[in-house]
Amino acid sequence: MTTGAGTTAEQSAEQRVLERIERARLRKAKVKEERVTLAHGAGGKATQTLIEAVFLDAFRNPHLDDMADGATLTLNGTRTVFTTDTFVVSPLFFPGGDIGHLAVNGTVNDLAVCGARPMYLSAGFILEEGFPVADLRRVVESMATAAAAAGVTVVTGDTKVVQRGKADGCYINTAGIGVLERDLTLTASAARPGDAVLVSGPIGDHGVTIMLARGELDIEADLASDTAPLHEPVAALLDAVPGGVRVLRDATRGGVATVLNEVAQTARLGIVLDEAAVPVKPVVNGACELLGIDPLYVACEGRFVAVVDGEHAETALAALRGHPSGEGAAIAGRVADEPPGAVLLKTSFGGTRIVDMLVGDPLPRIC
Amino acid sequence: MTTGAGTTAEQSAEQRVLERIERARLRKAKVKEERVTLAHGAGGKATQTLIEAVFLDAFRNPHLDDMADGATLTLNGTRTVFTTDTFVVSPLFFPGGDIGHLAVNGTVNDLAVCGARPMYLSAGFILEEGFPVADLRRVVESMATAAAAAGVTVVTGDTKVVQRGKADGCYINTAGIGVLERDLTLTASAARPGDAVLVSGPIGDHGVTIMLARGELDIEADLASDTAPLHEPVAALLDAVPGGVRVLRDATRGGVATVLNEVAQTARLGIVLDEAAVPVKPVVNGACELLGIDPLYVACEGRFVAVVDGEHAETALAALRGHPSGEGAAIAGRVADEPPGAVLLKTSFGGTRIVDMLVGDPLPRIC
């Protein structure tokens, strides 16, 4: 999380971002490809390089932190979180949700994991000429339902139409504003050895649901997207262990593995995951085996990762499990001194392996 | 402009929006087409119907006003304006600017015409697989330059990549936050008979520049987009005639004609334009004749329309002309009792004709 001004924590956060930009400059973060690839949008290593080499370099300011889900700003003394996300999921409709649900919950969740109370959303549509008006209506009504459920209001919008073949039905951008009502600074660099790593529920349901909905796997499964607003389980957690929550991140593109790598890199600490403790549904595991991918890289749209003071791990877990969206929560690992900047997985067979950031894009357009 | 809570003006604004939604319901605003057409994104009549029949109906809340360039919200007592705009201009680069410039200035201007000081922007990119990284860098650097010139900071962002053929190079959404530091309520319903209608400079440069850049007209012309941030000329105007400015609107999609129709409809008053007084460059007039369109419908990206107390018209004009972006400003017409809800043009030949809202989309993807 980046911060605007004021406390020492905020100043050091600014300092950290500037250092990060400087490091990227010094090591000359460079996009090697001459053309944009799907991997640049996958949320993993290529995305990180693109952001450092192109966006951070140009927009060079202490608010912009590629690691954060939103920017924390001070507006006339009101601590506000501002965030944006674009949705290009294909197909638009899938078991458990649709692009409209994702567009609302995705931005609500970016605000929630910054510790903010989500309040207002904008909605920007790009429609392809020929898109059925009935589908648009369905998407918009779904957004309205999701917004009501999350307690946010869509207050401003925009619609553009492009010619046939210049989009894929419907893309939606939402930006969101939330208010920081708690006196807390959630940041990856606050992680400490001995902290517990919690996952708020079984991972990968969303990504696998999308793959199944595309018919790319010749299996049938009783599975639905996990798309859900997370502000309530987040609030339950923050209430249960005041001052004990160090980092919150929603595990979307790149999955839990990528989020934890970002935390490990920023904190310059290790994260040790216990494979047996990471909650994954058997059907998700099965589909991932067929796809040849690790569920740790599969996107969720209603799950988050929390790094919590180890002493309060059980209290935190109980708080999460007390909420319907967190009933499958688990303590999946811990923060350690070693290996610095990396994520280590203790496998169910007793071995260990390094879990890197996502490379390539095995599951394009899942959000 | 819609408002959150508080003053009587704000309450009546809420009331007005709710009445508008109700009227749309009663007359059953209906999208007749089964599929989305380019006209639905053109900013004119079809866009208005789509917004009323689909968006207002679903999102039914007093903040959302399809007539406004942004929503005014109260965040812990801080009056904040929130707005969003998506940019799909083709080509991406054109004389006088590019999609990056537009994406910054467009949202800065939406905030400015709501009376806010533009402060923070988000940026959401949709990139097509294969888009040249060098072009992306050029766009992003252009955004950074435009942001610095407008005094805003890009604080949060998102990048998605879609497969080849599912976009057109690069689309950008920006959302913006500004702070309302003045005690004013700018709203179309504040217009009064006798008010002056000012245009901040020659109209149509942007739209015609885009058409020429596409090579769709076999003419060469020394013309560039008018893309520019408007917060400074707006501030100059508001300072010069405190309390005398009723309405401000930037004249983008649908042009001056559409903006003025929206004002006339909301205020239930007439607007009488003097064709000879509307500033249009000869080259723009010439291109429009070839295209068979009226410059009043051609988008600007650095011009606004102001409805000002008639007694202060000359002071307002002088204030606008005192700023480089407003040196071509003119008093183009006045508000009248008749014709209620419509715009009348007194032609250079001494006749009069009704200037309706934009119908169809003669110039798709100009922003």
Coordinates of C-alpha atoms in Angstrom, one line a residue, chain A:
Chain A
M1 CA 0.0 0.0 0.0
T2 CA 1.3 3.4 -0.8
T3 CA 0.6 6.4 1.3
G4 CA 0.2 10.1 0.8
A5 CA 1.7 12.0 3.6
G6 CA 1.8 12.2 7.4
T7 CA 3.0 9.4 9.6
T8 CA 6.4 7.9 9.7
A9 CA 5.0 4.6 8.3
E10 CA 3.7 6.6 5.3
Q11 CA 6.9 8.4 4.8
S12 CA 8.9 5.2 4.9
A13 CA 6.4 3.7 2.4
E14 CA 7.0 6.6 0.0
Q15 CA 10.7 6.1 0.5
R16 CA 10.4 2.4 -0.3
V17 CA 8.6 3.0 -3.6
L18 CA 11.2 5.6 -4.7
E19 CA 13.9 3.1 -3.8
R20 CA 12.1 0.4 -5.8
I21 CA 11.9 2.7 -8.8
E22 CA 15.6 3.5 -8.4
R23 CA 16.5 -0.2 -8.2
A24 CA 14.5 -0.9 -11.3
R25 CA 16.3 1.9 -13.0
L26 CA 19.7 0.7 -11.9
R27 CA 19.2 -2.8 -13.0
K28 CA 17.6 -1.4 -16.1
A29 CA 14.3 -3.3 -15.9
K30 CA 13.7 -3.9 -19.6
V31 CA 10.9 -5.4 -21.6
K32 CA 12.9 -7.7 -23.9
E33 CA 10.0 -8.4 -26.3
E34 CA 9.3 -5.8 -29.0
R35 CA 5.6 -6.6 -28.8
V36 CA 3.1 -7.1 -26.1
T37 CA 2.3 -10.7 -25.3
L38 CA -0.5 -12.3 -23.3
A39 CA 2.0 -12.9 -20.5
H40 CA 2.3 -9.1 -20.0
G41 CA -1.2 -9.2 -18.8
A42 CA -1.1 -12.4 -16.7
G43 CA -0.1 -10.7 -13.4
G44 CA 3.2 -12.6 -13.1
K45 CA 6.9 -11.9 -13.9
A46 CA 6.3 -10.3 -17.4
T47 CA 3.6 -8.0 -15.9
Q48 CA 6.0 -6.9 -13.2
T49 CA 8.7 -6.1 -15.7
L50 CA 6.3 -4.2 -18.0
I51 CA 5.1 -2.1 -15.0
E52 CA 8.6 -1.4 -13.8
A53 CA 10.1 -0.6 -17.2
V54 CA 7.3 1.3 -18.7
F55 CA 4.7 2.6 -16.2
L56 CA 6.8 3.3 -13.0
D57 CA 9.5 4.8 -15.1
A58 CA 7.1 7.3 -16.8
F59 CA 4.8 8.0 -13.9
R60 CA 7.6 8.1 -11.3
N61 CA 5.7 9.2 -8.1
P62 CA 5.6 7.9 -4.6
H63 CA 1.9 7.0 -4.7
L64 CA 2.3 4.5 -7.5
D65 CA 3.4 1.1 -6.2
D66 CA 3.0 -1.8 -8.6
M67 CA 2.8 -4.1 -5.6
A68 CA -0.3 -2.4 -4.1
D69 CA -4.0 -3.1 -4.9
G70 CA -4.7 0.6 -4.5
A71 CA -3.3 4.0 -3.7
T72 CA -3.9 5.6 -0.3
L73 CA -4.4 9.4 -0.7
T74 CA -5.2 12.1 1.8
L75 CA -8.0 14.3 0.5
N76 CA -8.5 17.3 2.8
G77 CA -7.5 15.1 5.7
T78 CA -9.7 12.2 4.7
R79 CA -7.6 9.0 4.1
T80 CA -9.0 7.6 0.9
V81 CA -8.1 4.6 -1.1
F82 CA -8.4 4.8 -4.9
T83 CA -8.0 1.8 -7.2
T84 CA -8.9 0.6 -10.7
D85 CA -9.3 -2.7 -12.5
T86 CA -10.3 -3.7 -16.1
F87 CA -12.2 -6.9 -16.8
V88 CA -11.8 -8.8 -20.1
V89 CA -13.0 -12.3 -18.9
S90 CA -14.0 -14.8 -21.5
P91 CA -16.7 -16.1 -21.5
L92 CA -18.7 -13.2 -20.1
F93 CA -21.1 -15.6 -18.3
F94 CA -20.0 -18.6 -16.3
P95 CA -21.1 -20.7 -13.3
G96 CA -21.3 -18.5 -10.2
G97 CA -21.0 -15.2 -11.9
D98 CA -20.3 -13.0 -14.9
I99 CA -18.2 -10.1 -16.0
G100 CA -20.5 -7.7 -14.1
H101 CA -20.1 -9.5 -10.8
L102 CA -16.3 -9.6 -11.3
A103 CA -16.1 -6.0 -12.2
V104 CA -17.8 -5.0 -8.9
N105 CA -16.2 -7.5 -6.6
G106 CA -12.8 -7.2 -8.0
T107 CA -12.6 -3.5 -7.2
V108 CA -14.4 -3.8 -3.9
N109 CA -11.8 -6.4 -3.0
D110 CA -8.9 -4.2 -4.0
L111 CA -10.3 -1.5 -1.7
A112 CA -11.0 -4.1 1.1
V113 CA -7.5 -5.5 1.2
C114 CA -6.1 -2.0 1.5
G115 CA -8.1 -1.8 4.7
A116 CA -10.7 0.6 3.3
R117 CA -14.5 0.6 3.5
P118 CA -15.5 0.4 -0.2
M119 CA -17.9 3.2 -1.1
Y120 CA -18.2 4.3 -4.7
L121 CA -17.5 2.8 -8.0
S122 CA -17.2 4.1 -11.6
A123 CA -18.0 1.9 -14.5
G124 CA -16.5 2.3 -18.0
F125 CA -17.8 0.0 -20.8
I126 CA -16.2 -0.9 -24.1
L127 CA -18.9 -2.6 -26.2
E128 CA -18.4 -4.3 -29.5
E129 CA -20.8 -3.3 -32.3
G130 CA -23.3 -6.1 -32.5
F131 CA -23.2 -7.0 -28.8
P132 CA -26.7 -8.2 -27.8
V133 CA -28.5 -5.5 -25.8
A134 CA -30.1 -8.3 -23.7
D135 CA -26.6 -9.5 -22.6
L136 CA -25.6 -5.9 -21.7
R137 CA -28.8 -5.6 -19.6
R138 CA -27.9 -8.9 -17.9
V139 CA -24.4 -7.7 -17.2
V140 CA -25.5 -4.4 -15.8
E141 CA -28.2 -5.9 -13.6
S142 CA -25.6 -8.3 -12.3
M143 CA -23.4 -5.3 -11.5
A144 CA -26.3 -3.6 -9.7
T145 CA -26.9 -6.8 -7.6
A146 CA -23.3 -7.2 -6.7
A147 CA -23.0 -3.5 -5.8
A148 CA -26.0 -3.7 -3.5
A149 CA -24.6 -6.8 -1.9
A150 CA -21.2 -5.1 -1.3
G151 CA -22.8 -1.9 -0.1
V152 CA -21.2 0.2 -2.8
T153 CA -22.8 2.7 -5.3
V154 CA -22.0 3.0 -8.9
V155 CA -22.0 6.8 -9.2
T156 CA -20.5 7.6 -12.6
G157 CA -20.0 5.8 -15.9
D158 CA -19.0 5.9 -19.6
T159 CA -19.8 3.8 -22.6
K160 CA -17.8 3.5 -25.8
V161 CA -18.6 1.3 -28.8
V162 CA -16.0 0.0 -31.2
Q163 CA -16.5 -1.7 -34.6
R164 CA -17.1 -5.4 -34.9
G165 CA -13.9 -7.3 -34.5
K166 CA -12.3 -4.6 -32.4
A167 CA -13.3 -6.0 -29.0
D168 CA -14.8 -9.2 -27.7
G169 CA -18.4 -8.4 -26.7
C170 CA -17.9 -6.4 -23.6
Y171 CA -15.0 -5.1 -21.5
I172 CA -15.6 -3.3 -18.2
N173 CA -13.3 -1.0 -16.2
T174 CA -14.3 -0.1 -12.7
A175 CA -12.5 2.3 -10.4
G176 CA -13.3 2.5 -6.8
I177 CA -13.1 4.9 -3.8
G178 CA -13.0 3.7 -0.2
V179 CA -12.4 5.4 3.1
L180 CA -9.7 4.3 5.5
E181 CA -11.5 4.4 8.9
R182 CA -8.9 2.3 10.8
D183 CA -5.5 3.6 11.9
L184 CA -3.5 0.9 10.1
T185 CA -0.8 0.5 7.5
L186 CA -1.0 -2.7 5.7
T187 CA 2.2 -3.3 3.7
A188 CA 4.3 -6.2 2.6
S189 CA 7.3 -4.8 4.2
A190 CA 5.7 -5.1 7.6
A191 CA 5.9 -9.0 7.4
R192 CA 8.1 -10.5 10.1
P193 CA 9.7 -13.9 10.6
G194 CA 7.2 -16.1 12.6
D195 CA 4.2 -14.5 11.0
A196 CA 1.5 -16.8 9.9
V197 CA 0.2 -16.9 6.3
L198 CA -3.5 -17.5 6.0
V199 CA -5.6 -18.2 3.0
S200 CA -9.3 -17.2 3.3
G201 CA -10.6 -20.3 1.5
P202 CA -10.0 -23.0 -1.2
I203 CA -8.0 -21.6 -4.0
G204 CA -8.4 -21.8 -7.8
D205 CA -12.1 -22.2 -8.1
H206 CA -12.5 -19.2 -10.3
G207 CA -9.8 -19.9 -12.8
V208 CA -10.7 -23.5 -13.2
T209 CA -14.4 -22.6 -13.6
I210 CA -13.5 -20.3 -16.5
M211 CA -11.4 -23.0 -18.2
L212 CA -14.3 -25.4 -17.8
A213 CA -16.8 -22.9 -19.1
R214 CA -14.6 -22.5 -22.2
G215 CA -15.0 -26.2 -22.9
E216 CA -11.2 -26.5 -23.1
L217 CA -11.2 -29.4 -20.8
D218 CA -13.2 -32.5 -21.6
I219 CA -14.5 -32.9 -18.1
E220 CA -17.6 -31.9 -16.3
A221 CA -17.4 -30.7 -12.7
D222 CA -19.7 -29.3 -10.1
L223 CA -17.7 -26.1 -9.7
A224 CA -18.5 -22.4 -9.6
S225 CA -16.5 -19.2 -9.4
D226 CA -15.6 -18.0 -6.0
T227 CA -16.4 -14.4 -6.9
A228 CA -17.5 -12.6 -3.8
P229 CA -17.0 -9.3 -1.9
L230 CA -14.3 -9.6 0.7
H231 CA -14.8 -6.5 2.8
E232 CA -16.8 -8.3 5.5
P233 CA -14.3 -11.1 6.2
V234 CA -11.5 -8.6 6.0
A235 CA -13.3 -6.4 8.6
A236 CA -13.9 -9.5 10.8
L237 CA -10.2 -10.3 10.7
L238 CA -9.1 -6.7 11.4
D239 CA -11.5 -6.5 14.3
A240 CA -10.3 -9.9 15.8
V241 CA -6.6 -9.1 15.8
P242 CA -6.2 -5.3 16.0
G243 CA -2.7 -4.4 15.1
G244 CA -1.8 -8.0 14.3
V245 CA -2.5 -8.0 10.5
R246 CA 0.6 -7.1 8.5
V247 CA -0.4 -7.6 4.9
L248 CA -3.6 -8.4 3.0
R249 CA -3.7 -9.2 -0.7
D250 CA -6.4 -10.7 -2.9
A251 CA -5.2 -13.6 -4.9
T252 CA -6.4 -12.8 -8.4
R253 CA -4.2 -13.0 -11.5
G254 CA -1.0 -15.0 -10.8
G255 CA -2.7 -16.7 -7.9
V256 CA -1.5 -17.2 -4.3
A257 CA 2.0 -18.0 -5.6
T258 CA 2.5 -14.7 -7.2
V259 CA 1.0 -12.6 -4.4
L260 CA 3.3 -14.4 -1.9
N261 CA 6.3 -13.9 -4.1
E262 CA 5.6 -10.2 -4.2
V263 CA 5.3 -10.1 -0.4
A264 CA 8.6 -12.1 0.0
Q265 CA 10.4 -9.9 -2.4
T266 CA 9.3 -6.6 -0.8
A267 CA 9.9 -7.9 2.8
R268 CA 13.2 -9.6 1.7
L269 CA 12.1 -12.6 3.8
G270 CA 11.1 -16.1 3.0
I271 CA 7.7 -17.6 2.9
V272 CA 7.4 -21.3 3.6
L273 CA 4.1 -22.9 2.5
D274 CA 2.9 -26.3 3.6
E275 CA 1.3 -27.9 0.6
A276 CA -0.9 -30.2 2.6
A277 CA -2.3 -27.1 4.4
V278 CA -3.2 -25.1 1.3
P279 CA -6.9 -25.6 0.7
V280 CA -7.7 -26.8 -2.8
K281 CA -10.8 -28.7 -3.8
P282 CA -10.2 -32.1 -5.3
V283 CA -12.0 -31.1 -8.6
V284 CA -9.7 -28.1 -8.9
N285 CA -6.6 -30.2 -8.2
G286 CA -7.8 -32.7 -10.8
A287 CA -8.4 -30.1 -13.5
C288 CA -5.1 -28.5 -12.7
E289 CA -3.3 -31.8 -13.2
L290 CA -5.0 -32.2 -16.6
L291 CA -4.0 -28.6 -17.5
G292 CA -0.5 -29.2 -16.2
I293 CA -0.6 -26.2 -14.0
D294 CA -0.2 -25.6 -10.2
P295 CA -3.3 -24.4 -8.4
L296 CA -1.1 -22.0 -6.6
Y297 CA -1.0 -20.0 -9.8
V298 CA -4.7 -20.1 -10.5
A299 CA -6.7 -16.9 -10.0
C300 CA -9.4 -16.6 -7.3
E301 CA -11.9 -13.7 -7.3
G302 CA -13.1 -14.1 -3.7
R303 CA -10.1 -15.2 -1.7
F304 CA -7.4 -13.3 0.0
V305 CA -4.0 -14.0 1.6
A306 CA -3.3 -12.5 5.1
V307 CA 0.0 -12.3 6.8
V308 CA -0.7 -12.1 10.5
D309 CA 1.4 -11.9 13.7
G310 CA 2.1 -15.6 14.5
E311 CA 0.9 -15.3 18.0
H312 CA -2.6 -14.4 16.8
A313 CA -2.8 -16.9 14.0
E314 CA -5.5 -19.1 15.6
T315 CA -7.6 -16.0 16.6
A316 CA -7.3 -14.7 13.0
L317 CA -8.3 -18.1 11.6
A318 CA -11.4 -18.4 13.9
A319 CA -12.5 -14.9 12.8
L320 CA -12.2 -15.8 9.1
R321 CA -14.0 -19.1 9.6
G322 CA -16.8 -17.2 11.3
H323 CA -17.8 -15.6 8.0
P324 CA -19.4 -17.5 5.2
S325 CA -16.8 -16.3 2.7
G326 CA -14.0 -17.5 5.0
E327 CA -15.3 -20.8 6.3
G328 CA -12.7 -22.7 4.3
A329 CA -9.9 -20.6 5.6
A330 CA -6.6 -22.2 6.6
I331 CA -3.1 -21.4 8.0
A332 CA -1.1 -22.3 4.9
G333 CA 2.4 -21.4 5.9
R334 CA 4.7 -18.9 7.7
V335 CA 7.2 -16.2 7.2
A336 CA 10.8 -17.1 7.8
D337 CA 14.2 -15.6 7.4
E338 CA 15.1 -18.0 4.7
P339 CA 15.0 -18.1 1.7
P340 CA 15.1 -14.3 1.4
G341 CA 12.8 -13.0 -1.3
A342 CA 11.4 -16.4 -2.2
V343 CA 8.5 -18.8 -1.6
L344 CA 9.3 -22.4 -0.5
L345 CA 6.8 -25.2 -0.7
K346 CA 7.1 -28.2 1.6
T347 CA 5.4 -30.8 -0.5
S348 CA 3.1 -33.5 0.7
F349 CA 5.8 -36.0 -0.1
G350 CA 8.3 -34.5 2.3
G351 CA 10.3 -32.6 -0.2
T352 CA 10.7 -28.9 -0.8
R353 CA 10.7 -26.7 -3.9
I354 CA 10.9 -23.0 -4.8
V355 CA 7.5 -21.6 -6.0
D356 CA 8.5 -18.8 -8.4
M357 CA 6.2 -16.0 -9.7
L358 CA 3.9 -16.9 -12.6
V359 CA 5.8 -17.1 -15.9
G360 CA 3.8 -17.0 -19.2
D361 CA 0.0 -17.1 -19.2
P362 CA -1.5 -20.5 -19.0
L363 CA -5.0 -19.1 -18.3
P364 CA -5.5 -15.9 -20.3
R365 CA -8.5 -13.7 -19.7
I366 CA -9.8 -15.2 -16.5
C367 CA -10.7 -11.8 -15.2

